[in-house]
Amino acid sequence: MTTSATRAPTSGSPLPKASPNLPLIIVCGCLIALLSFGPRSALGLFLAPMTEARDWSREIFALALAIQNLVWGAAQPIAGMVSDRFGTARTLAFGGIVYTLGLLLMAQAESPLLLHVAGGVMIGLGVAFSSFSLVLAAFGRAVTPERRSLAFGIGTAAGSFGQFLFAPLSQGLIDGLGWHDSLYVLAGLMLLIPFLAVALKGKPAAYVPGSAIADQKLTEAISEAFRTRGFILLTFGFFVCGFHVAFITVHLPPYIADLGLDPKWGAIAIALIGLCNVFGALAAGYIGGRWSKPYFLSLIYLGRAIAITLFLMAPATPLSVLIFAGTMGFLWLSTVPPTSGLVAVMFGPRYMATLFGFVFFSHQIGSFLGVWLGGRLYDQTGSYDVIWYIGIALGLFAAVVHWPIKEEPVARLAGAPAQ
């Protein structure tokens, strides 16, 4: 005789859903963000030794990283769709493997074409499919709406800590092993991502019949986003973030050396940016959860424009480099928690990985132009001055663009319970 306590559920009864292991998700997600963001943020340190060893111009190396940023951006919406359809863990594992292969092939690149394929296309794909964008989407599913902004800040801070960690690590490896073997070491570390990804298994919940929120297909979600004025403005604004971040990551170390300072200050500056952004991202997550995200973004971009202006006006000293790096660090990826948070507020978490992927594509178009134009204009003029001035103008543009964005759900979600 079967009792009610042991009776199997009927075919129409849903099985109870297990609660996610939130601490494990946060820890493994942060480690993935650290590993994914770390090596690619330190690749600017390989510019000088690789171009000297291969007798390449700076534009050749810069173009490879520009391609990387563009491929990363173009693939990010696709990675988001794959993650939303097949789950976060599989997507991240695939990205980690491609990332590893890209670094290995980059070490063997003896022609510009192979460098552009390995360091550009393959690493770009690897970063897209293992990026913190997917990690943040997983966090968005696991935490309550009230805690999303803080969770996004923690995930972003982890990526920034990767920059802080991998800048001196990469420089130390280059000094001790040479750039060639250093890329092998970095490739080995990327193999940890598929194992960590297991903790982030899962995908957005399907539509529940009878829900207060109307069902929506992926194509409908994309169409709705691009009909929303705030989403368009957010996309334009994030272009500027990519331009600033990519240009400074790749070209600040050689720029500092061009000023006559010891090249070690370039690695120190990149590491300091990453360290300060750990705190900047955490603060941004906290602030974005309590005050206006659009106004906060405007202030961040205005602060960047002011910081660049003062850096160009100040005498070239280690102190001025440290002050600039620290200031930019606090403003670095502090844009990500409020930007991703606005996407979640406007459209909910169901297709967040995909929709934030489109916003991030704009970011990476800016990254492509920042890296490539930096090398191009330097080779033509022998100076980075023009690109710095463009960066100032874009910072002011972004400050204006974010101000009118409305922090509210689209009409489809208005009045529905928070997701």
Coordinates of C-alpha atoms in Angstrom, one line a residue:
M1 CA 0.0 0.0 0.0
T2 CA 1.4 3.4 -1.0
T3 CA 1.1 6.2 1.5
S4 CA 0.7 9.9 0.6
A5 CA 4.2 10.5 1.9
T6 CA 5.7 8.0 -0.6
R7 CA 3.3 8.4 -3.5
A8 CA 5.1 9.4 -6.7
P9 CA 3.9 12.7 -8.2
T10 CA 1.2 12.5 -10.8
S11 CA 2.1 13.4 -14.4
G12 CA 0.5 16.8 -14.0
S13 CA 2.2 17.7 -10.8
P14 CA 5.5 19.8 -11.1
L15 CA 8.4 18.6 -9.2
P16 CA 9.6 20.9 -6.5
K17 CA 12.4 23.2 -7.7
A18 CA 15.6 23.1 -5.8
S19 CA 16.9 26.3 -4.5
P20 CA 20.1 27.6 -6.2
N21 CA 23.3 27.4 -4.2
L22 CA 23.8 31.1 -4.2
P23 CA 27.3 31.3 -2.5
L24 CA 28.7 28.7 -4.9
I25 CA 27.2 30.5 -7.9
I26 CA 28.7 33.8 -6.7
V27 CA 32.1 32.4 -6.0
C28 CA 32.5 30.4 -9.2
G29 CA 31.0 33.2 -11.3
C30 CA 33.4 35.7 -9.8
L31 CA 36.4 33.4 -10.5
I32 CA 35.2 33.0 -14.1
A33 CA 34.9 36.7 -14.5
L34 CA 38.4 37.1 -13.0
L35 CA 39.9 34.6 -15.4
S36 CA 38.1 35.7 -18.5
F37 CA 38.9 39.4 -18.0
G38 CA 42.4 39.0 -16.7
P39 CA 44.6 37.9 -19.6
R40 CA 42.9 40.0 -22.3
S41 CA 43.3 43.1 -20.2
A42 CA 47.0 42.5 -19.9
L43 CA 47.7 41.8 -23.6
G44 CA 48.9 45.4 -24.1
L45 CA 52.0 44.4 -22.1
F46 CA 52.8 42.0 -25.0
L47 CA 52.8 44.9 -27.6
A48 CA 56.4 45.9 -27.2
P49 CA 58.1 42.5 -26.9
M50 CA 56.1 40.9 -29.6
T51 CA 56.4 43.7 -32.1
E52 CA 60.1 43.9 -31.5
A53 CA 60.5 40.1 -31.9
R54 CA 58.5 39.9 -35.0
D55 CA 59.5 43.3 -36.5
W56 CA 55.9 44.5 -36.6
S57 CA 54.5 48.0 -36.4
R58 CA 52.3 49.0 -33.4
E59 CA 49.4 49.2 -35.8
I60 CA 49.7 45.5 -36.6
F61 CA 49.4 44.4 -33.0
A62 CA 46.8 47.1 -32.2
L63 CA 44.7 45.8 -35.1
A64 CA 44.8 42.3 -33.7
L65 CA 43.4 43.5 -30.4
A66 CA 40.9 45.8 -32.2
I67 CA 39.6 42.7 -34.1
Q68 CA 39.5 40.9 -30.8
N69 CA 37.3 43.6 -29.3
L70 CA 35.0 43.7 -32.4
V71 CA 34.6 40.0 -32.5
W72 CA 33.9 39.9 -28.8
G73 CA 31.2 42.4 -29.2
A74 CA 29.7 40.8 -32.4
A75 CA 29.7 37.4 -30.7
Q76 CA 28.3 38.6 -27.4
P77 CA 24.6 38.7 -28.4
I78 CA 25.1 35.3 -30.0
A79 CA 26.7 34.0 -26.8
G80 CA 23.7 35.5 -24.9
M81 CA 21.2 33.7 -27.1
V82 CA 23.1 30.4 -26.8
S83 CA 23.2 30.8 -23.0
D84 CA 19.5 31.7 -22.8
R85 CA 18.7 28.6 -25.0
F86 CA 21.2 25.9 -23.9
G87 CA 22.3 27.1 -20.4
T88 CA 25.1 29.2 -19.0
A89 CA 27.5 26.4 -18.0
R90 CA 27.8 24.9 -21.5
T91 CA 28.3 28.3 -23.0
L92 CA 31.1 29.3 -20.5
A93 CA 32.8 26.0 -21.0
F94 CA 32.9 26.4 -24.7
G95 CA 34.3 29.9 -24.3
G96 CA 37.1 28.8 -22.0
I97 CA 38.3 26.2 -24.5
V98 CA 38.3 28.6 -27.4
Y99 CA 40.1 31.2 -25.2
T100 CA 42.8 28.6 -24.4
L101 CA 43.3 27.7 -28.1
G102 CA 43.5 31.4 -29.0
L103 CA 46.3 32.1 -26.6
L104 CA 48.2 29.0 -27.6
L105 CA 48.0 29.9 -31.3
M106 CA 48.9 33.5 -30.6
A107 CA 52.2 32.3 -29.1
Q108 CA 53.0 30.6 -32.4
A109 CA 52.0 33.5 -34.6
E110 CA 54.8 34.5 -36.9
S111 CA 52.7 36.4 -39.4
P112 CA 50.3 39.3 -39.0
L113 CA 47.5 37.2 -40.4
L114 CA 47.9 34.4 -37.8
L115 CA 48.2 37.0 -35.1
H116 CA 44.9 38.5 -36.2
V117 CA 43.2 35.1 -36.3
A118 CA 44.5 33.9 -33.0
G119 CA 44.7 37.1 -30.9
G120 CA 41.8 38.7 -32.7
V121 CA 39.2 36.3 -33.8
M122 CA 39.8 33.3 -31.5
I123 CA 40.4 35.2 -28.3
G124 CA 37.5 37.5 -29.1
L125 CA 35.2 34.5 -29.4
G126 CA 36.6 32.9 -26.3
V127 CA 36.1 36.1 -24.2
A128 CA 32.5 36.5 -25.6
F129 CA 31.5 33.0 -24.6
S130 CA 33.1 33.2 -21.2
S131 CA 32.6 36.8 -20.3
F132 CA 31.2 38.5 -17.2
S133 CA 28.1 39.4 -19.2
L134 CA 27.0 35.8 -19.0
V135 CA 28.0 35.6 -15.4
L136 CA 25.9 38.7 -14.6
A137 CA 22.9 37.2 -16.3
A138 CA 23.3 34.1 -14.2
F139 CA 23.5 36.2 -11.1
G140 CA 20.4 38.1 -12.2
R141 CA 18.5 34.8 -12.2
A142 CA 19.7 33.7 -8.8
V143 CA 19.2 36.8 -6.7
T144 CA 16.2 38.9 -5.9
P145 CA 15.5 42.1 -7.9
E146 CA 16.5 44.2 -4.9
R147 CA 20.0 42.7 -4.7
R148 CA 20.7 42.5 -8.5
S149 CA 22.6 45.8 -8.7
L150 CA 24.9 44.8 -5.8
A151 CA 25.4 41.3 -7.3
F152 CA 26.3 42.9 -10.7
G153 CA 28.8 45.1 -8.9
I154 CA 30.4 42.1 -7.2
G155 CA 30.7 40.2 -10.5
T156 CA 32.2 43.3 -12.2
A157 CA 34.6 43.8 -9.4
A158 CA 35.8 40.3 -9.8
G159 CA 36.6 40.9 -13.4
S160 CA 38.4 44.1 -12.4
F161 CA 40.4 42.1 -9.8
G162 CA 41.5 39.9 -12.7
Q163 CA 43.0 43.0 -14.4
F164 CA 44.7 43.9 -11.2
L165 CA 46.1 40.4 -10.7
F166 CA 47.0 39.6 -14.3
A167 CA 48.8 42.8 -15.1
P168 CA 51.8 42.3 -12.7
L169 CA 51.5 38.5 -13.2
S170 CA 51.9 38.9 -17.0
Q171 CA 54.7 41.4 -16.7
G172 CA 56.5 39.1 -14.2
L173 CA 56.0 36.1 -16.6
I174 CA 57.3 38.1 -19.5
D175 CA 60.4 39.2 -17.5
G176 CA 61.0 35.7 -16.2
L177 CA 60.0 33.4 -19.1
G178 CA 59.6 35.7 -22.1
W179 CA 56.4 36.6 -23.9
H180 CA 56.2 33.3 -25.7
D181 CA 56.1 31.0 -22.7
S182 CA 54.0 33.5 -20.8
L183 CA 51.1 33.0 -23.3
Y184 CA 51.3 29.3 -22.6
V185 CA 50.9 29.9 -18.9
L186 CA 47.9 32.1 -19.5
A187 CA 46.4 29.5 -21.8
G188 CA 46.7 26.9 -19.1
L189 CA 44.9 29.0 -16.6
M190 CA 41.9 29.5 -18.9
L191 CA 41.3 25.7 -18.8
L192 CA 39.9 26.3 -15.3
I193 CA 36.8 28.0 -16.7
P194 CA 35.0 24.8 -17.9
F195 CA 35.3 23.3 -14.4
L196 CA 34.1 26.4 -12.6
A197 CA 31.2 26.8 -15.1
V198 CA 29.4 23.7 -13.7
A199 CA 28.2 25.7 -10.7
L200 CA 26.4 28.2 -13.1
K201 CA 24.3 25.6 -14.9
G202 CA 20.8 26.6 -15.8
K203 CA 19.0 29.0 -18.0
P204 CA 16.1 31.6 -17.8
A205 CA 12.8 30.2 -16.6
A206 CA 10.2 29.5 -19.3
Y207 CA 6.9 31.4 -19.5
V208 CA 4.5 30.3 -16.8
P209 CA 0.8 30.2 -18.0
G210 CA -1.4 32.5 -16.1
S211 CA 1.5 34.8 -15.2
A212 CA 0.8 38.6 -15.0
I213 CA 3.5 39.1 -17.6
A214 CA 2.8 38.3 -21.3
D215 CA 4.7 35.6 -23.0
Q216 CA 7.5 36.7 -25.3
K217 CA 9.7 35.1 -27.9
L218 CA 13.3 36.0 -28.3
T219 CA 12.8 37.9 -31.6
E220 CA 9.9 39.9 -29.9
A221 CA 12.2 40.8 -27.0
I222 CA 14.9 42.1 -29.3
S223 CA 12.3 44.1 -31.3
E224 CA 10.9 45.6 -28.1
A225 CA 14.3 46.6 -26.9
F226 CA 15.2 48.4 -30.1
R227 CA 11.9 50.3 -30.0
T228 CA 12.7 51.5 -26.5
R229 CA 14.3 55.0 -26.5
G230 CA 16.2 54.4 -23.2
F231 CA 17.7 51.2 -24.6
I232 CA 19.0 53.0 -27.7
L233 CA 20.5 55.8 -25.6
L234 CA 22.1 53.2 -23.3
T235 CA 23.6 51.5 -26.3
F236 CA 25.1 54.7 -27.7
G237 CA 26.5 55.6 -24.3
F238 CA 28.2 52.2 -23.8
F239 CA 30.1 52.7 -27.0
V240 CA 32.0 55.5 -25.2
C241 CA 32.9 53.2 -22.4
G242 CA 34.4 50.7 -24.8
F243 CA 36.4 53.4 -26.6
H244 CA 38.0 54.6 -23.3
V245 CA 38.7 51.3 -21.7
A246 CA 40.2 49.5 -24.8
F247 CA 42.4 52.5 -25.8
I248 CA 43.8 52.9 -22.3
T249 CA 44.3 49.2 -21.7
V250 CA 46.4 48.7 -24.9
H251 CA 48.0 52.1 -25.4
L252 CA 48.6 53.5 -21.9
P253 CA 51.7 51.4 -21.2
P254 CA 53.5 52.4 -24.4
Y255 CA 52.3 56.0 -24.0
I256 CA 53.9 56.1 -20.5
A257 CA 57.1 54.8 -22.0
D258 CA 57.0 57.4 -24.7
L259 CA 56.8 60.1 -22.0
G260 CA 60.2 59.0 -20.9
L261 CA 59.1 57.0 -17.8
D262 CA 60.2 53.5 -16.8
P263 CA 58.0 51.0 -18.7
K264 CA 57.2 49.3 -15.3
W265 CA 54.9 52.2 -14.6
G266 CA 52.7 51.0 -17.5
A267 CA 52.2 47.7 -15.8
I268 CA 51.7 49.4 -12.5
A269 CA 49.1 51.8 -14.0
I270 CA 47.1 48.9 -15.5
A271 CA 47.2 47.0 -12.2
L272 CA 46.2 50.1 -10.2
I273 CA 43.2 50.7 -12.6
G274 CA 42.1 47.1 -12.0
L275 CA 42.5 47.4 -8.2
C276 CA 40.7 50.7 -7.9
N277 CA 37.9 49.4 -10.1
V278 CA 37.3 46.5 -7.7
F279 CA 36.1 49.2 -5.2
G280 CA 34.6 51.3 -7.9
A281 CA 32.5 48.5 -9.2
L282 CA 31.3 47.5 -5.7
A283 CA 30.4 51.1 -5.0
A284 CA 28.6 51.4 -8.4
G285 CA 26.6 48.3 -7.5
Y286 CA 25.6 49.8 -4.2
I287 CA 24.9 53.3 -5.6
G288 CA 22.9 51.9 -8.6
G289 CA 20.6 50.0 -6.2
R290 CA 19.7 53.1 -4.3
W291 CA 19.9 56.2 -6.6
S292 CA 19.2 57.0 -10.3
K293 CA 21.3 54.8 -12.6
P294 CA 21.1 57.2 -15.6
Y295 CA 22.3 60.2 -13.6
F296 CA 25.0 58.1 -12.0
L297 CA 26.2 57.1 -15.5
S298 CA 26.3 60.7 -16.7
L299 CA 28.5 61.6 -13.7
I300 CA 30.9 58.7 -14.4
Y301 CA 31.5 59.8 -18.0
L302 CA 31.8 63.4 -17.1
G303 CA 34.4 62.3 -14.5
R304 CA 36.4 60.4 -17.2
A305 CA 36.5 63.5 -19.5
I306 CA 37.8 65.6 -16.6
A307 CA 40.4 63.0 -15.5
I308 CA 41.8 62.7 -19.1
T309 CA 42.0 66.5 -19.5
L310 CA 43.9 66.9 -16.2
F311 CA 46.3 64.0 -17.0
L312 CA 47.2 65.6 -20.3
M313 CA 47.8 69.0 -18.7
A314 CA 49.9 67.6 -15.8
P315 CA 53.7 67.0 -15.9
A316 CA 54.7 63.5 -16.8
T317 CA 55.7 61.9 -13.5
P318 CA 55.1 58.6 -11.8
L319 CA 52.8 60.5 -9.4
S320 CA 50.6 61.9 -12.2
V321 CA 50.4 58.4 -13.7
L322 CA 49.3 56.9 -10.4
I323 CA 46.7 59.6 -9.8
F324 CA 45.3 59.2 -13.3
A325 CA 45.2 55.4 -13.1
G326 CA 43.6 55.4 -9.7
T327 CA 40.9 57.9 -10.8
M328 CA 40.2 56.0 -14.0
G329 CA 40.1 52.8 -12.0
F330 CA 37.2 54.0 -9.9
L331 CA 35.4 55.1 -13.1
W332 CA 36.5 52.1 -15.2
L333 CA 33.9 49.4 -15.2
S334 CA 31.7 51.1 -12.7
T335 CA 29.5 51.7 -15.8
V336 CA 28.6 48.0 -16.0
P337 CA 26.4 47.5 -12.8
P338 CA 24.1 50.5 -13.7
T339 CA 24.1 49.7 -17.4
S340 CA 23.2 46.0 -16.9
G341 CA 20.9 47.0 -14.1
L342 CA 19.0 49.3 -16.4
V343 CA 18.6 46.5 -19.0
A344 CA 17.1 44.3 -16.2
V345 CA 14.8 47.1 -14.9
M346 CA 13.5 47.8 -18.4
F347 CA 13.0 44.2 -19.7
G348 CA 13.4 41.8 -16.8
P349 CA 15.9 38.9 -16.5
R350 CA 14.5 36.4 -19.0
Y351 CA 16.5 37.6 -22.0
M352 CA 19.0 39.7 -20.2
A353 CA 22.0 37.9 -21.5
T354 CA 20.9 38.5 -25.1
L355 CA 19.8 42.1 -24.7
F356 CA 22.8 43.1 -22.7
G357 CA 24.8 41.4 -25.4
F358 CA 23.5 43.9 -28.0
V359 CA 24.4 46.8 -25.7
F360 CA 27.8 45.3 -25.2
F361 CA 28.3 45.0 -29.0
S362 CA 28.2 48.8 -29.1
H363 CA 30.8 48.8 -26.3
Q364 CA 33.0 46.6 -28.4
I365 CA 32.6 48.7 -31.6
G366 CA 34.0 51.6 -29.4
S367 CA 36.7 49.3 -28.2
F368 CA 37.7 48.4 -31.8
L369 CA 37.9 52.1 -32.8
G370 CA 39.8 53.0 -29.6
V371 CA 42.5 50.3 -30.0
W372 CA 42.8 50.6 -33.8
L373 CA 42.7 54.4 -34.1
G374 CA 45.2 54.6 -31.2
G375 CA 47.8 52.6 -33.3
R376 CA 46.8 54.2 -36.6
L377 CA 47.0 57.8 -35.4
Y378 CA 50.2 57.1 -33.6
D379 CA 51.9 55.6 -36.6
Q380 CA 50.7 58.6 -38.7
T381 CA 51.5 61.4 -36.2
G382 CA 54.0 59.9 -33.8
S383 CA 51.7 60.9 -30.9
Y384 CA 48.6 59.8 -29.0
D385 CA 47.4 63.4 -28.5
V386 CA 44.5 63.3 -31.1
I387 CA 43.1 60.1 -29.7
W388 CA 43.2 61.5 -26.2
Y389 CA 41.2 64.6 -27.3
I390 CA 38.6 62.3 -29.0
G391 CA 38.3 60.5 -25.7
I392 CA 37.5 63.7 -23.9
A393 CA 34.8 64.7 -26.4
L394 CA 33.2 61.3 -26.3
G395 CA 33.1 61.4 -22.5
L396 CA 31.1 64.7 -22.6
F397 CA 28.8 63.1 -25.3
A398 CA 28.1 60.1 -23.0
A399 CA 27.4 62.4 -20.1
V400 CA 24.6 64.1 -22.1
V401 CA 23.2 60.9 -23.7
H402 CA 22.6 59.1 -20.4
W403 CA 20.8 61.9 -18.6
P404 CA 17.3 61.5 -20.2
I405 CA 17.1 57.7 -19.9
K406 CA 14.1 56.7 -17.8
E407 CA 14.7 54.0 -15.2
E408 CA 11.4 52.2 -15.5
P409 CA 10.0 48.9 -17.0
V410 CA 8.6 48.8 -20.5
A411 CA 4.8 49.0 -20.8
R412 CA 4.7 45.2 -21.1
L413 CA 6.0 44.8 -17.5
A414 CA 4.4 47.9 -16.0
G415 CA 2.4 46.9 -13.0
A416 CA 3.6 43.3 -13.0
P417 CA 5.4 41.9 -9.9
A418 CA 9.2 42.4 -9.9
Q419 CA 11.1 39.5 -11.5

